Structures are given as C-alpha cells and as structure tokens.
PDB file of C-alpha atoms in Angstrom:
ATOM      1  CA  LYS A   1      96.149 140.026 100.446  1.00 90.00           C
ATOM      2  CA  LEU A   2      95.386 136.372 100.276  1.00 90.00           C
ATOM      3  CA  TYR A   3      93.801 135.061  97.091  1.00 88.00           C
ATOM      4  CA  ARG A   4      92.004 131.846  97.448  1.00 86.00           C
ATOM      5  CA  ASN A   5      90.758 130.162  94.099  1.00 78.00           C
ATOM      6  CA  ASP A   6      87.359 128.621  94.753  1.00 82.00           C
ATOM      7  CA  LEU A   7      86.564 127.175  91.564  1.00 75.00           C
ATOM      8  CA  PRO A   8      86.187 123.417  91.141  1.00 75.00           C
ATOM      9  CA  SER A   9      88.661 121.645  89.236  1.00 73.00           C
ATOM     10  CA  GLY A  10      86.252 118.539  88.580  1.00 77.00           C
ATOM     11  CA  HIS A  11      89.310 116.312  87.954  1.00 87.00           C
ATOM     12  CA  GLY A  12      89.884 113.175  90.334  1.00 89.00           C
ATOM     13  CA  TYR A  13      93.030 112.222  91.878  1.00 91.00           C
ATOM     14  CA  LEU A  14      94.681 109.343  93.967  1.00 93.00           C
ATOM     15  CA  THR A  15      97.265 110.682  96.760  1.00 93.00           C
ATOM     16  CA  ILE A  16      99.378 108.201  98.393  1.00 93.00           C
ATOM     17  CA  GLU A  17     101.431 108.116 101.762  1.00 92.00           C
ATOM     18  CA  THR A  18     104.051 105.538 101.949  1.00 92.00           C
ATOM     19  CA  GLN A  19     105.349 104.464 105.616  1.00 91.00           C
ATOM     20  CA  GLY A  20     107.951 101.822 105.740  1.00 90.00           C
ATOM     21  CA  THR A  21     108.630  99.238 108.004  1.00 88.00           C
ATOM     22  CA  ILE A  22     111.864  97.483 106.805  1.00 86.00           C
ATOM     23  CA  SER A  23     113.093  99.638 104.341  1.00 84.00           C
ATOM     24  CA  ASN A  24     112.829 102.980 106.016  1.00 88.00           C
ATOM     25  CA  ARG A  25     110.225 104.898 108.001  1.00 90.00           C
ATOM     26  CA  ASP A  26     108.899 107.113 105.528  1.00 90.00           C
ATOM     27  CA  GLY A  27     108.907 104.560 102.573  1.00 91.00           C
ATOM     28  CA  LEU A  28     111.468 107.012 100.552  1.00 92.00           C
ATOM     29  CA  GLY A  29     112.928 104.935  97.300  1.00 92.00           C
ATOM     30  CA  THR A  30     109.281 103.378  96.737  1.00 95.00           C
ATOM     31  CA  PHE A  31     107.867 103.111  93.285  1.00 96.00           C
ATOM     32  CA  LEU A  32     104.470 103.513  92.792  1.00 97.00           C
ATOM     33  CA  THR A  33     102.868 102.810  89.084  1.00 97.00           C
ATOM     34  CA  LEU A  34      99.297 103.385  88.534  1.00 97.00           C
ATOM     35  CA  ILE A  35      97.136 101.848  85.465  1.00 95.00           C
ATOM     36  CA  ALA A  36      93.773 103.742  85.409  1.00 92.00           C
ATOM     37  CA  ASP A  37      92.089 101.377  82.677  1.00 91.00           C
ATOM     38  CA  GLN A  38      93.379  97.846  81.867  1.00 88.00           C
ATOM     39  CA  GLY A  39      95.590  97.894  78.827  1.00 88.00           C
ATOM     40  CA  GLY A  40      95.945 101.675  79.337  1.00 88.00           C
ATOM     41  CA  PRO A  41      99.103 104.006  79.944  1.00 93.00           C
ATOM     42  CA  ALA A  42     101.186 103.709  83.236  1.00 95.00           C
ATOM     43  CA  GLN A  43     101.751 106.787  85.624  1.00 96.00           C
ATOM     44  CA  THR A  44     105.009 106.347  88.010  1.00 96.00           C
ATOM     45  CA  ARG A  45     105.655 108.085  90.724  1.00 96.00           C
ATOM     46  CA  GLN A  46     108.599 107.474  93.271  1.00 94.00           C
ATOM     47  CA  ILE A  47     108.899 108.569  97.166  1.00 93.00           C
ATOM     48  CA  ILE A  48     111.983 110.975  97.222  1.00 90.00           C
ATOM     49  CA  GLY A  49     113.204 113.275 100.133  1.00 82.00           C
ATOM     50  CA  GLY A  50     114.559 116.004  98.443  1.00 78.00           C
ATOM     51  CA  SER A  51     116.623 116.858  95.163  1.00 75.00           C
ATOM     52  CA  ASN A  52     118.086 120.106  95.590  1.00 78.00           C
ATOM     53  CA  TYR A  53     120.418 121.678  98.496  1.00 81.00           C
ATOM     54  CA  LEU A  54     118.264 122.716 101.800  1.00 81.00           C
ATOM     55  CA  SER A  55     115.020 121.134 100.694  1.00 80.00           C
ATOM     56  CA  GLN A  56     112.687 118.589 100.804  1.00 81.00           C
ATOM     57  CA  SER A  57     110.330 117.008  98.166  1.00 81.00           C
ATOM     58  CA  GLU A  58     106.514 116.047  99.548  1.00 87.00           C
ATOM     59  CA  LEU A  59     106.261 112.561 100.801  1.00 90.00           C
ATOM     60  CA  LEU A  60     103.487 112.080  99.081  1.00 93.00           C
ATOM     61  CA  ALA A  61     102.456 110.668  95.797  1.00 94.00           C
ATOM     62  CA  HIS A  62      99.959 112.626  93.606  1.00 94.00           C
ATOM     63  CA  PHE A  63      98.086 111.066  90.791  1.00 95.00           C
ATOM     64  CA  GLY A  64      95.791 113.231  88.345  1.00 92.00           C
ATOM     65  CA  VAL A  65      93.341 110.967  86.620  1.00 91.00           C
ATOM     66  CA  GLY A  66      91.379 113.378  84.848  1.00 89.00           C
ATOM     67  CA  ASN A  67      87.102 113.422  84.780  1.00 88.00           C
ATOM     68  CA  ARG A  68      87.269 109.725  85.905  1.00 87.00           C
ATOM     69  CA  SER A  69      84.921 108.724  88.224  1.00 85.00           C
ATOM     70  CA  GLU A  70      84.869 105.155  88.324  1.00 91.00           C
ATOM     71  CA  PRO A  71      87.607 102.820  89.981  1.00 92.00           C
ATOM     72  CA  LEU A  72      91.185 102.345  88.889  1.00 93.00           C
ATOM     73  CA  HIS A  73      92.605  99.540  87.321  1.00 93.00           C
ATOM     74  CA  ARG A  74      95.518  98.534  89.302  1.00 94.00           C
ATOM     75  CA  LEU A  75      98.419 100.421  91.372  1.00 95.00           C
ATOM     76  CA  THR A  76     101.522  98.450  91.849  1.00 94.00           C
ATOM     77  CA  VAL A  77     103.815  99.359  95.005  1.00 94.00           C
ATOM     78  CA  GLN A  78     107.433  98.547  94.349  1.00 94.00           C
ATOM     79  CA  TRP A  79     109.033  98.658  98.046  1.00 92.00           C
ATOM     80  CA  PRO A  80     112.965  99.300  98.505  1.00 91.00           C
ATOM     81  CA  SER A  81     113.252  96.152 100.135  1.00 88.00           C
ATOM     82  CA  GLY A  82     112.032  94.619  97.182  1.00 87.00           C
ATOM     83  CA  ILE A  83     108.358  93.585  98.071  1.00 89.00           C
ATOM     84  CA  GLN A  84     105.889  94.015  95.713  1.00 90.00           C
ATOM     85  CA  GLN A  85     102.221  94.877  96.470  1.00 90.00           C
ATOM     86  CA  ASP A  86      99.378  95.242  93.579  1.00 91.00           C
ATOM     87  CA  PHE A  87      96.040  96.758  94.483  1.00 91.00           C
ATOM     88  CA  PHE A  88      92.815  96.630  92.168  1.00 91.00           C
ATOM     89  CA  ASP A  89      89.844  98.796  91.936  1.00 90.00           C
ATOM     90  CA  ILE A  90      90.844 101.749  93.615  1.00 91.00           C
ATOM     91  CA  PRO A  91      88.491 104.455  94.389  1.00 91.00           C
ATOM     92  CA  VAL A  92      89.318 107.703  92.592  1.00 90.00           C
ATOM     93  CA  ASN A  93      89.431 110.920  94.771  1.00 89.00           C
ATOM     94  CA  SER A  94      91.296 109.072  97.681  1.00 89.00           C
ATOM     95  CA  ARG A  95      94.386 109.625  99.883  1.00 90.00           C
ATOM     96  CA  LEU A  96      95.452 106.461 101.018  1.00 90.00           C
ATOM     97  CA  LEU A  97      98.276 105.204 103.351  1.00 90.00           C
ATOM     98  CA  LEU A  98     100.087 102.412 102.614  1.00 91.00           C
ATOM     99  CA  VAL A  99     102.297 100.378 104.890  1.00 90.00           C
ATOM    100  CA  GLU A 100     104.999  98.190 104.173  1.00 89.00           C
ATOM    101  CA  PRO A 101     104.336  94.212 104.813  1.00 87.00           C
ATOM    102  CA  ILE A 102     106.498  92.646 107.630  1.00 81.00           C
ATOM    103  CA  PRO A 103     107.819  89.623 106.171  1.00 71.00           C
ATOM    104  CA  GLU A 104     108.761  86.498 108.355  1.00 64.00           C
ATOM    105  CA  PRO A 105     110.872  83.593 107.294  1.00 61.00           C
ATOM    106  CA  GLY A 106     108.614  80.571 106.809  1.00 51.00           C
ATOM    107  CA  ALA A 107     105.560  81.726 105.950  1.00 45.00           C
ATOM    108  CA  CYS A 108     103.543  82.089 102.156  1.00 41.00           C
ATOM    109  CA  ALA A 109     104.394  84.283  99.727  1.00 42.00           C
ATOM    110  CA  LEU A 110     100.832  85.412  98.528  1.00 40.00           C
ATOM    111  CA  VAL A 111      98.084  87.094 100.922  1.00 38.00           C
ATOM    112  CA  VAL A 112      95.199  88.565  99.852  1.00 35.00           C
ATOM    113  CA  VAL A 113      93.971  91.139 102.508  1.00 36.00           C
ATOM    114  CA  ALA A 114      93.326  94.734 102.000  1.00 37.00           C
ATOM    115  CA  VAL A 115      91.170  97.506 103.362  1.00 37.00           C
ATOM    116  CA  VAL A 116      90.974 100.984 102.622  1.00 41.00           C
ATOM    117  CA  LEU A 117      88.831 103.539 104.422  1.00 41.00           C
ATOM    118  CA  LEU A 118      87.852 106.763 102.345  1.00 41.00           C
ATOM    119  CA  PRO A 119      87.447 110.031 103.433  1.00 45.00           C
ATOM    120  CA  GLY A 120      83.944 110.549 104.628  1.00 41.00           C
ATOM    121  CA  PRO A 121      81.350 108.000 105.897  1.00 37.00           C
ATOM    122  CA  GLY A 122      81.834 104.652 105.541  1.00 39.00           C
ATOM    123  CA  SER A 123      84.496 102.075 104.242  1.00 39.00           C
ATOM    124  CA  GLN A 124      85.096 100.098 101.239  1.00 43.00           C
ATOM    125  CA  PHE A 125      87.121  97.042 100.469  1.00 43.00           C
ATOM    126  CA  LEU A 126      89.864  96.824  98.121  1.00 50.00           C
ATOM    127  CA  ARG A 127      91.327  93.851  96.678  1.00 47.00           C
ATOM    128  CA  GLY A 128      95.019  93.633  96.583  1.00 52.00           C
ATOM    129  CA  ARG A 129      97.827  90.973  96.616  1.00 53.00           C
ATOM    130  CA  THR A 130     101.184  90.789  98.079  1.00 52.00           C
ATOM    131  CA  ARG A 131     104.522  89.127  96.447  1.00 51.00           C
ATOM    132  CA  CYS A 132     107.628  88.861  98.381  1.00 47.00           C
ATOM    133  CA  ASP A 133     111.028  87.273  97.718  1.00 42.00           C
ATOM    134  CA  TRP A 134     110.730  86.364 101.579  1.00 38.00           C
ATOM    135  CA  GLN A 135     109.593  82.506 102.190  1.00 35.00           C
ATOM    136  CA  LYS A 136     107.341  83.657 105.162  1.00 38.00           C
ATOM    137  CA  CYS A 137     104.829  86.909 105.516  1.00 39.00           C
ATOM    138  CA  ARG A 138     102.481  87.943 108.293  1.00 38.00           C
ATOM    139  CA  THR A 139      99.491  88.767 107.654  1.00 34.00           C
ATOM    140  CA  PRO A 140      97.501  91.194 107.098  1.00 35.00           C
ATOM    141  CA  MET A 141     100.143  91.754 104.406  1.00 36.00           C
ATOM    142  CA  VAL A 142      98.386  95.338 103.749  1.00 39.00           C
ATOM    143  CA  ASN A 143      97.748  97.772 105.713  1.00 38.00           C
ATOM    144  CA  LEU A 144      95.656 100.799 104.542  1.00 42.00           C
ATOM    145  CA  ALA A 145      94.295 103.633 106.686  1.00 41.00           C
ATOM    146  CA  LYS A 146      92.394 106.571 106.285  1.00 38.00           C
ATOM    147  CA  VAL A 147      94.515 109.851 106.381  1.00 36.00           C
ATOM    148  CA  LYS A 148      92.817 112.887 107.529  1.00 35.00           C
ATOM    149  CA  THR A 149      92.738 115.628 104.631  1.00 33.00           C
TER     150      THR A 149
END
C-alpha cells in the first residue's frame, strides 16, 4: 500500500538550488543566510555533498518561513570562491536556481542585476547586489532561473 498525505500545511517556504561556475559545479560549500524580517533572526544553510559513508545529502537548501505571505527581507549567499551576493524582497513559496557569478579582472565590484522567475505564470524582479574580492565582474552578476517543481 502507498499512503499519501493530502492535507495542506499552509506553511511558506523558500527552496534554493546552487550552481557553481568557478567554485564547483554544484556549489558545494556555499553558505545561505535568510533573514525573513528586517532585524529578525537568521536561518543558515550550507550546501554539502554528504556526511555519512556511501550517502549523499540533498543539494537543495530549504527554508521554512511559517504562515508568512509577504516577501522575505534578505538572502545572503557566500560562495566558496569568496563572492558574496545579497538578495532582497524574495517571494515566499519559491524554488530558485542561483548561479555563481564569473569574475573578470578589471571590472566593477558592485552590480545590481537580478531576475527571478516564479513557478506559474508571469515573473518578478528581485533586487540584488553582488560583492566580490576581484577587481572586475562580468554582468549579469546574478542569474536566477526558474526550476521546475
């Protein structure tokens, strides 16, 4: 027999998949910090490949945000390469793909370019900024794409 729970939970979430470009393909070692309300507590996740013998952890970061419906205040992404990205006003109940920006020597260190496509019809823009230790960064710095659920 197969049992299925069809009861709606009513709780909000944010799920993030990382894709590295210079660190590693899956973004292993990336730290994600979510602050739902300005000045509120932080939730932190790290993308890890596994912690036991002959096993692998899910490569998604999942944040539970309770009964919240308004956008989340800030998401900070710290890539293993040292690049840090901050995103603001993140929509609740989203699944996002974050792609690590590719730095180039000699460009600006701050670029504000971010787009998020939400599940379902339409899209929204998500404000973001990227800070990196390199002299130059190629635009677009932030590449968020829709992930099918």
